CSV table of C-alpha atoms in Angstrom, one decimal:
chain,number,residue,atom,x,y,z
A,403,MET,CA,148.0,102.4,98.4
A,404,VAL,CA,145.8,99.5,99.3
A,405,ASP,CA,147.1,96.1,98.3
A,406,LEU,CA,144.3,94.3,96.5
A,407,SER,CA,146.4,91.4,95.1
A,408,GLY,CA,144.8,88.9,97.5
A,409,LEU,CA,141.4,89.3,95.9
A,410,ASP,CA,142.3,86.9,93.2
A,411,ASP,CA,142.2,84.1,95.7
A,412,PHE,CA,138.9,85.2,97.3
A,413,LYS,CA,136.3,82.5,97.7
A,414,ALA,CA,132.8,83.2,99.1
A,415,SER,CA,132.8,79.7,100.6
A,416,ASP,CA,135.7,80.7,102.9
A,417,PHE,CA,133.1,82.6,105.0
A,418,ILE,CA,130.8,79.6,105.4
A,419,ASP,CA,130.6,77.5,108.5
A,420,PRO,CA,133.0,74.6,108.3
A,421,VAL,CA,130.2,72.2,109.1
A,422,ASN,CA,128.2,73.1,106.0
A,423,ARG,CA,131.2,73.9,103.7
A,424,LYS,CA,130.9,70.4,102.1
A,425,LYS,CA,127.3,71.2,101.1
A,426,ILE,CA,128.2,74.6,99.6
A,427,ASN,CA,130.4,75.1,96.5
A,428,THR,CA,131.4,78.2,94.6
A,429,GLY,CA,129.8,78.0,91.1
A,430,HIS,CA,130.4,80.0,88.0
A,431,ASN,CA,130.4,83.8,88.2
A,432,GLY,CA,131.3,83.6,91.9
A,433,LEU,CA,127.8,82.4,92.9
A,434,LEU,CA,127.3,79.9,95.7
A,435,MET,CA,125.9,76.4,94.9
A,436,VAL,CA,124.0,75.7,98.1
A,437,SER,CA,122.6,72.3,99.2
A,438,ILE,CA,118.9,72.5,98.9
A,439,ASP,CA,118.4,70.8,102.3
A,440,LEU,CA,120.1,73.8,104.0
A,441,ILE,CA,117.5,76.2,102.7
A,442,ASP,CA,114.2,77.2,104.4
A,443,GLU,CA,111.4,79.4,103.2
A,444,ASP,CA,110.6,82.6,105.1
A,445,PRO,CA,107.4,81.9,107.0
A,446,ASN,CA,106.6,85.6,107.0
A,447,GLN,CA,107.0,86.2,103.3
A,448,PRO,CA,104.2,88.1,101.6
A,449,ARG,CA,103.6,85.4,99.0
A,450,LYS,CA,101.3,82.7,100.2
A,451,GLU,CA,99.8,81.3,97.0
A,452,PHE,CA,101.7,79.1,94.5
A,453,ASN,CA,100.1,77.7,91.4
A,454,GLU,CA,101.0,74.0,91.3
A,455,GLY,CA,100.6,73.8,87.5
A,456,LYS,CA,103.1,76.7,87.0
A,457,LEU,CA,105.5,75.1,89.5
A,458,LYS,CA,105.5,71.9,87.4
A,459,GLU,CA,106.1,73.9,84.2
A,460,LEU,CA,109.1,75.6,85.8
A,461,ALA,CA,110.5,72.3,87.1
A,462,ASP,CA,110.2,70.9,83.6
A,463,SER,CA,112.1,73.9,82.1
A,464,ILE,CA,114.8,73.4,84.7
A,465,LEU,CA,115.3,69.8,83.6
A,466,PHE,CA,115.1,70.7,79.9
A,467,VAL,CA,118.2,69.4,78.0
A,468,LEU,CA,119.9,71.9,75.8
A,469,GLN,CA,121.6,71.2,72.5
A,470,ASP,CA,125.0,70.8,74.2
A,471,GLY,CA,123.5,68.0,76.3
A,472,LYS,CA,123.4,70.0,79.6
A,473,LYS,CA,120.3,70.7,81.5
A,474,ARG,CA,119.0,74.2,81.5
A,475,GLY,CA,119.0,74.4,85.3
A,476,ILE,CA,118.2,77.6,87.3
A,477,LYS,CA,119.4,80.7,85.5
A,478,SER,CA,118.4,83.3,88.2
A,479,PRO,CA,120.1,82.6,91.6
A,480,LEU,CA,118.1,82.6,94.8
A,481,SER,CA,118.7,85.5,97.3
A,482,LEU,CA,119.4,84.0,100.8
A,483,LYS,CA,120.1,85.3,104.3
A,484,LYS,CA,122.0,83.4,107.0
A,485,ASN,CA,119.9,82.0,109.9
A,486,GLY,CA,122.2,80.2,112.3
A,487,ASP,CA,123.8,77.3,110.4
A,488,ARG,CA,121.0,77.4,107.7
A,489,TYR,CA,119.7,79.9,105.1
A,490,VAL,CA,116.3,81.6,104.7
A,491,ILE,CA,115.0,82.7,101.3
A,492,ASN,CA,114.8,86.4,100.7
A,493,HIS,CA,113.6,86.0,97.1
A,494,GLY,CA,113.2,82.9,94.9
A,495,ALA,CA,110.7,80.7,96.8
A,496,ARG,CA,109.1,79.7,93.6
A,497,ARG,CA,112.4,78.6,92.0
A,498,TYR,CA,113.2,76.8,95.2
A,499,ARG,CA,110.0,74.8,95.1
A,500,ALA,CA,110.5,74.0,91.4
A,501,ALA,CA,114.0,72.8,92.1
A,502,LYS,CA,112.8,70.4,94.7
A,503,LEU,CA,110.2,69.1,92.3
A,504,ALA,CA,112.9,68.7,89.7
A,505,GLY,CA,115.0,66.7,92.2
A,506,LEU,CA,118.0,69.1,92.3
A,507,SER,CA,120.4,68.7,95.2
A,508,GLU,CA,121.8,72.2,95.1
A,509,VAL,CA,120.8,75.6,93.7
A,510,PRO,CA,122.7,78.8,92.7
A,511,ALA,CA,122.4,81.6,95.3
A,512,PHE,CA,124.0,84.7,96.7
A,513,ILE,CA,123.9,86.1,100.2
A,514,ASP,CA,122.0,89.4,101.0
A,515,GLU,CA,121.8,90.2,104.7
A,516,ALA,CA,120.2,93.6,104.0
A,517,HIS,CA,117.1,92.2,102.2
A,518,THR,CA,113.9,93.1,104.0
A,519,LYS,CA,110.2,92.2,103.8
A,520,ASP,CA,109.5,95.4,102.0
A,521,ASP,CA,112.0,94.3,99.3
A,522,GLN,CA,110.2,91.0,99.0
A,523,VAL,CA,106.9,92.8,98.5
A,524,ILE,CA,108.3,95.3,96.0
A,525,GLU,CA,110.0,92.6,93.9
A,526,ASN,CA,106.9,90.4,93.8
A,527,ILE,CA,104.5,93.3,93.0
A,528,GLN,CA,106.7,94.5,90.1
A,529,ARG,CA,106.7,91.0,88.7
A,530,ASP,CA,102.9,90.7,89.3
A,531,ASN,CA,103.6,87.6,91.5
A,532,LEU,CA,101.4,88.6,94.4
A,533,SER,CA,97.7,88.1,94.6
A,534,VAL,CA,95.3,90.8,95.5
A,535,VAL,CA,94.8,89.3,99.0
A,536,GLU,CA,98.6,89.2,99.7
A,537,ILE,CA,99.0,92.8,98.6
A,538,ALA,CA,95.9,93.9,100.7
A,539,GLU,CA,97.3,92.2,103.8
A,540,TYR,CA,100.7,93.9,103.3
A,541,VAL,CA,99.1,97.4,102.7
A,542,THR,CA,96.8,97.0,105.7
A,543,ALA,CA,99.7,96.0,108.0
A,544,GLN,CA,101.7,99.0,106.8
A,545,ILE,CA,98.8,101.4,107.5
A,546,LYS,CA,98.3,99.9,110.9
A,547,ALA,CA,102.0,100.5,111.6
A,548,GLY,CA,101.4,104.2,111.0
A,549,LYS,CA,102.6,104.6,107.4
A,550,LYS,CA,100.7,107.0,105.1
A,551,LYS,CA,99.2,105.7,101.9
A,552,LYS,CA,101.2,108.2,99.8
A,553,ASP,CA,104.5,106.9,101.3
A,554,ILE,CA,103.5,103.3,100.7
A,555,ALA,CA,102.7,104.0,97.1
A,556,GLU,CA,106.0,105.7,96.5
A,557,GLN,CA,107.8,102.8,98.2
A,558,LEU,CA,106.1,100.3,96.0
A,559,GLY,CA,106.5,102.4,92.8
A,560,LYS,CA,102.7,102.4,92.3
A,561,PRO,CA,100.1,105.2,92.0
A,562,ALA,CA,98.2,106.3,95.1
A,563,SER,CA,95.0,104.6,93.8
A,564,PHE,CA,96.7,101.2,93.8
A,565,VAL,CA,97.2,101.5,97.6
A,566,SER,CA,93.7,103.0,98.2
A,567,GLU,CA,92.1,100.1,96.3
A,568,HIS,CA,94.0,97.4,98.2
A,569,ALA,CA,93.6,99.1,101.6
A,570,VAL,CA,89.8,98.5,101.6
A,571,PHE,CA,89.9,95.1,100.0
A,572,LEU,CA,89.7,93.3,103.3
A,573,ASP,CA,86.6,95.4,104.1
A,574,PHE,CA,84.7,94.2,101.1
A,575,PRO,CA,81.2,92.8,101.9
A,576,ASP,CA,80.6,89.2,101.1
A,577,CYS,CA,78.7,89.9,97.9
A,578,ILE,CA,81.6,91.8,96.4
A,579,ARG,CA,84.3,89.6,97.8
A,580,SER,CA,82.6,86.6,96.3
A,581,LEU,CA,83.1,88.1,92.8
A,582,TYR,CA,86.8,88.2,93.4
A,583,ASP,CA,86.9,84.7,94.8
A,584,LEU,CA,85.3,83.3,91.7
A,585,GLY,CA,88.5,84.3,89.9
A,586,ASN,CA,87.0,86.5,87.2
A,587,PHE,CA,88.9,89.7,88.3
A,588,LYS,CA,92.7,90.0,88.3
A,589,SER,CA,92.4,93.7,89.0
A,590,ILE,CA,90.3,95.1,91.8
A,591,ARG,CA,89.7,98.5,90.3
A,592,ALA,CA,86.1,97.7,89.2
A,593,LEU,CA,85.4,96.0,92.5
A,594,TYR,CA,86.7,99.0,94.3
A,595,ASP,CA,84.3,101.3,92.4
A,596,LEU,CA,81.5,98.8,93.3
A,597,TYR,CA,82.4,98.9,96.9
A,598,ARG,CA,82.2,102.7,96.9
A,599,GLN,CA,78.7,102.5,95.6
A,600,TYR,CA,77.8,99.8,98.2
A,601,GLN,CA,78.5,102.3,100.9
A,602,ASN,CA,75.6,104.5,99.7
A,603,ASN,CA,73.4,101.9,97.9
A,604,PRO,CA,74.0,98.5,99.7
A,605,LYS,CA,70.7,96.9,98.6
A,606,ALA,CA,71.2,97.8,94.9
A,607,VAL,CA,74.7,96.5,94.9
A,608,GLU,CA,73.7,93.2,96.5
A,609,GLU,CA,71.0,92.7,93.9
A,610,PHE,CA,73.5,93.4,91.2
A,611,CYS,CA,76.1,90.9,92.6
A,612,ASN,CA,73.5,88.1,92.6
A,613,GLN,CA,73.3,88.3,88.8
A,614,GLU,CA,75.2,85.9,86.5
A,615,HIS,CA,78.1,86.6,84.2
A,616,ILE,CA,79.3,89.8,85.9
A,617,SER,CA,82.3,91.4,84.1
A,618,THR,CA,84.4,94.5,84.5
A,619,SER,CA,82.4,96.2,81.7
A,620,SER,CA,79.1,95.4,83.3
A,621,ILE,CA,80.3,96.7,86.7
A,622,LYS,CA,81.4,100.0,85.1
A,623,GLU,CA,78.0,100.4,83.4
A,624,PHE,CA,76.2,99.6,86.6
A,625,VAL,CA,78.3,102.1,88.6
A,626,LYS,CA,77.7,104.7,86.0
A,627,GLU,CA,74.0,104.2,86.0
A,628,LEU,CA,73.8,104.1,89.8
A,629,GLY,CA,75.9,107.2,90.1
A,630,ALA,CA,73.7,109.1,87.7
A,631,SER,CA,70.6,108.0,89.5
A,632,SER,CA,72.0,109.2,92.8
A,633,VAL,CA,72.9,112.6,91.4
A,634,LYS,CA,69.4,113.0,89.9
A,635,LYS,CA,67.8,112.0,93.2
A,636,SER,CA,70.0,114.5,95.0
A,637,LYS,CA,68.9,117.3,92.7
A,638,ASN,CA,65.2,116.5,93.2
A,639,ASN,CA,65.6,116.5,96.9
A,640,ASN,CA,67.7,119.7,96.9
A,641,PRO,CA,66.4,121.9,94.1
A,642,ILE,CA,68.3,125.1,93.3
A,643,LYS,CA,66.3,128.2,94.3
A,644,THR,CA,66.2,131.0,91.9
A,645,ARG,CA,66.5,134.6,93.1
A,646,SER,CA,62.7,135.2,92.8
A,647,GLU,CA,62.1,132.1,95.0
A,648,GLU,CA,64.4,133.3,97.8
A,649,PRO,CA,62.5,134.6,100.9
A,650,THR,CA,62.9,138.4,101.5
A,651,GLY,CA,61.8,138.4,105.1
A,652,GLY,CA,58.8,140.6,104.3
A,653,LYS,CA,60.9,143.3,102.7
A,654,LEU,CA,60.3,144.3,99.1
A,655,ASP,CA,63.3,144.3,96.8
A,656,PRO,CA,63.9,147.9,95.9
A,657,ALA,CA,64.3,147.1,92.2
A,658,ASN,CA,61.1,145.1,92.1
A,659,SER,CA,59.3,147.8,94.0
A,660,ALA,CA,60.5,150.4,91.5
A,661,SER,CA,59.3,148.2,88.6
A,662,SER,CA,55.9,147.9,90.2
A,663,GLU,CA,55.5,151.7,90.6
A,664,SER,CA,56.5,152.2,87.0
A,665,SER,CA,53.9,149.8,85.8
A,666,ASP,CA,51.3,151.6,87.9
A,667,GLY,CA,52.3,154.9,86.4
A,668,GLY,CA,53.9,156.0,89.6
A,669,GLY,CA,57.5,155.9,88.3
A,670,THR,CA,59.7,156.1,85.3
A,671,GLU,CA,62.3,153.9,83.6
A,672,GLU,CA,65.0,156.3,84.8
A,673,SER,CA,64.0,156.1,88.4
A,674,THR,CA,64.1,152.3,88.2
A,675,LYS,CA,67.7,152.4,86.9
A,676,ASP,CA,68.7,154.9,89.6
A,677,THR,CA,67.1,152.7,92.3
A,678,GLN,CA,69.0,149.6,91.0
A,679,LYS,CA,72.2,151.5,90.9
A,680,ASN,CA,71.8,152.9,94.4
A,681,THR,CA,70.9,149.4,95.7
A,682,SER,CA,74.0,147.9,94.2
A,683,GLU,CA,76.2,150.7,95.6
A,684,SER,CA,74.5,150.3,99.0
A,685,LYS,CA,75.2,146.5,99.1
A,686,GLU,CA,78.9,147.1,98.3
A,687,LYS,CA,79.2,149.8,101.0
A,688,SER,CA,77.4,147.7,103.6
A,689,ASP,CA,79.7,144.7,102.9
A,690,PRO,CA,83.3,145.9,102.6
A,691,LYS,CA,84.6,142.3,102.6
A,692,THR,CA,82.7,141.4,99.4
A,693,GLU,CA,85.7,141.8,97.2
A,694,SER,CA,88.1,139.9,99.5
A,695,THR,CA,85.7,136.9,99.7
A,696,ILE,CA,85.6,136.3,96.0
A,697,ILE,CA,87.7,133.3,95.0
A,698,ARG,CA,89.2,133.9,91.5
A,699,LYS,CA,90.9,130.4,91.3
A,700,PRO,CA,88.8,128.0,93.4
A,701,LYS,CA,90.2,124.7,94.5
A,702,ILE,CA,87.5,122.3,95.6
A,703,VAL,CA,88.9,119.9,98.3
A,704,VAL,CA,87.0,116.6,98.4
A,705,SER,CA,87.2,113.3,100.3
A,706,ILE,CA,86.6,109.8,99.0
A,707,GLY,CA,86.5,107.4,101.9
A,708,ASN,CA,89.7,108.0,103.9
A,709,GLU,CA,91.4,109.8,101.0
A,710,THR,CA,91.5,113.6,100.4
A,711,GLY,CA,92.0,115.1,97.0
A,712,GLU,CA,91.0,117.9,94.6
A,713,LEU,CA,88.1,118.0,92.2
A,714,VAL,CA,89.3,118.2,88.6
A,715,THR,CA,87.1,120.7,86.8
A,716,ASN,CA,88.8,120.9,83.5
A,717,ARG,CA,87.9,117.4,82.3
A,718,ILE,CA,84.6,116.1,81.0
A,719,ALA,CA,83.4,113.1,83.0
A,720,ASN,CA,80.8,110.5,82.2
A,721,GLU,CA,77.3,111.1,83.5
A,722,GLY,CA,77.2,110.6,87.3
A,723,MET,CA,81.0,110.6,87.5
A,724,VAL,CA,83.6,113.2,88.4
A,725,TRP,CA,87.4,113.4,88.0
A,726,VAL,CA,89.4,113.6,91.3
A,727,ASP,CA,93.1,114.1,91.8
A,728,LEU,CA,94.3,112.0,94.7
A,729,VAL,CA,97.9,113.1,95.4
A,730,GLY,CA,98.9,113.1,91.7
A,731,ASP,CA,96.7,110.1,90.7
A,732,ILE,CA,93.8,111.4,88.6
A,733,ALA,CA,90.9,109.0,88.2
A,734,GLU,CA,87.1,109.1,87.6
A,735,TYR,CA,84.9,108.4,90.6
A,736,PRO,CA,81.1,108.2,91.1
A,737,ALA,CA,79.9,111.6,92.1
A,738,SER,CA,77.8,110.1,94.9
A,739,SER,CA,81.0,108.7,96.5
A,740,ILE,CA,82.7,112.1,97.1
A,741,GLN,CA,82.1,114.7,99.7
A,742,ILE,CA,83.1,118.3,99.4
A,743,ILE,CA,85.2,119.4,102.4
A,744,THR,CA,85.9,123.0,101.5
A,745,VAL,CA,86.7,125.5,98.7
A,746,ILE,CA,89.9,127.5,98.9
A,747,GLU,CA,92.0,129.8,96.8
A,748,SER,CA,94.3,127.9,94.4
A,749,VAL,CA,97.9,128.9,94.6
């Protein structure tokens, strides 16, 4: 049996360098109280933007005096990692900055040597603490490192569309990027749809971006109209030919020929039916693979930018739009932004 009696005398501070032990105390609940001048921010942390007004509000809340006369202080400890005789922040940079503004000499903390940059990103994203730019830079770096978008999405606990949208953010043209920089869009979903339209209709999108008072709803309406216009234009340029319009290579269709003879008095209705039946049988015999090439449950594989997905055919979409399933994330996209790759048998 293992003797655990000595755990009652365990102190986290016993594992701290003697030089800094005077600057680190064990607080309540076993947390360390670390001198603020021993802590450094991680220069590679994903979060780069801090709202000064929000930091001041947090500092004021830390100094708020409760009914018992004690200051509220920092309720959530910082996560730290050893770095020589100092400590680097894993998570809690905002609390650290607010503590400095409040004039605190020490902060509650715990040591987590296993904390990674991925953990930093995930925690900040789930708290909505990262800006679009910060997320885009992280996603882009992960893709360049060889990770698949699907894996990144699973790691972040976000849908695949979240990663796809941020993956192209750094590629936005100036006209679309400026809309984000104005601060009117917290989400980039609408800007992502606008970017997809820009790839096919750059001039129209640039003209739209020069308008005043652009909102998410106005972008959706513009994308819808532009998508519908593209579909209509495509239909006009590629009209569907009817059977009667298809070239016959100089050969008369047996069924039509029989009808002509009947109208001239040279045939009967029965001969026409027989001819059509014989023609149908002849086609089946001449092409034994006809039955095997029929797809009873078609699956239409499409691409949107660098993403591959499946066209959803059992949902009604808005005019000029289609539903696409990108690895489990189903969303509506402009029809002009997708490209059909192939049609296969659905399992």
